[in-house]
């Protein structure tokens, strides 16, 4: 019995498992069992009903946009408060940066929020419950979080980790659980595709799925947590970034090894061939952009998480969110810092 249960759990968390009706039924049944075992204080069913992907799609559908209409959405990166006590003692600009940024964001016109992963320091019921409390307090529009490595039970992206809390709270339960951490939604002539690379890789199955969902005449945006390795050394910074902030960001980008390699080459080929308008990423706690093979990539990792270099160090750290104006001619980003300053990336 123990072997059977362990096998089922392995299959549920294996994104490359073979899909058959019988296998899908096993995944659904096993996930239902997992949800029942999630401990207090986190109520996964309540979270799913209010904040799950399906609930957010339904909420977004209440304010439809025409294909030729321009709309705005908000983008916010890593917001976990830090795994270690010293990170939480010296957080950027106070202890409630995520809440402050979200509150400021609500005063601006936008249709939904896309969060780029790492919204908790580690995937525990207690941390998820606290995050849901934050959303209840500061999120008044559809909110789509993708999964980051910290949102799993183990934070190291190179090690296998249980994604069951994210799946229980946010992922569609109508989709087999081995592939419901990859998803997409549509709005105003755009298709926004969100990928799970929290394990530091993209599988062959994920890349096949990505290629298929990007086969559309809609304008395409892709979001994932960890940047692909081919972007290292290619970053540029907003021209308006303060000198001290630029020094911090350049240091972080130069020394970071926080990229994924497995599947990166194939990912680049797909997003280039499919004419993706933007790729948005977090994971590295900095602000930058890059051009590669005809696609613009935007890195936004400063949504409340501790910023480089070390907590409490001198320098001007840039906690921020991004307002994205999306229309039939493409997108334009405005960076809004926690100090209320606005910046922009260079035009294409």
Tab-separated table of C-alpha atoms in Angstrom, residues 48-62 141-144 170 185:
chain	number	residue	atom	x	y	z
A	48	UNK	CA	-8.765	27.806	-4.620
A	49	UNK	CA	-12.339	29.129	-4.727
A	50	UNK	CA	-11.164	32.730	-4.324
A	51	UNK	CA	-7.691	32.819	-5.918
A	52	UNK	CA	-7.396	29.764	-8.181
A	53	UNK	CA	-6.560	30.221	-11.858
A	54	UNK	CA	-10.082	29.289	-12.940
A	55	UNK	CA	-11.621	31.789	-10.512
A	56	UNK	CA	-9.267	34.510	-11.772
A	57	UNK	CA	-10.108	33.771	-15.411
A	58	UNK	CA	-13.812	34.042	-14.573
A	59	UNK	CA	-13.232	37.338	-12.769
A	60	UNK	CA	-11.197	38.721	-15.667
A	61	UNK	CA	-13.948	37.754	-18.114
A	62	UNK	CA	-16.262	40.224	-16.349
A	141	UNK	CA	-8.187	42.634	-9.298
A	142	UNK	CA	-7.548	39.210	-10.847
A	143	UNK	CA	-4.178	37.935	-9.603
A	144	UNK	CA	-2.194	35.268	-11.461
A	170	UNK	CA	-3.952	28.108	-7.465
A	185	UNK	CA	-5.201	32.902	-20.138
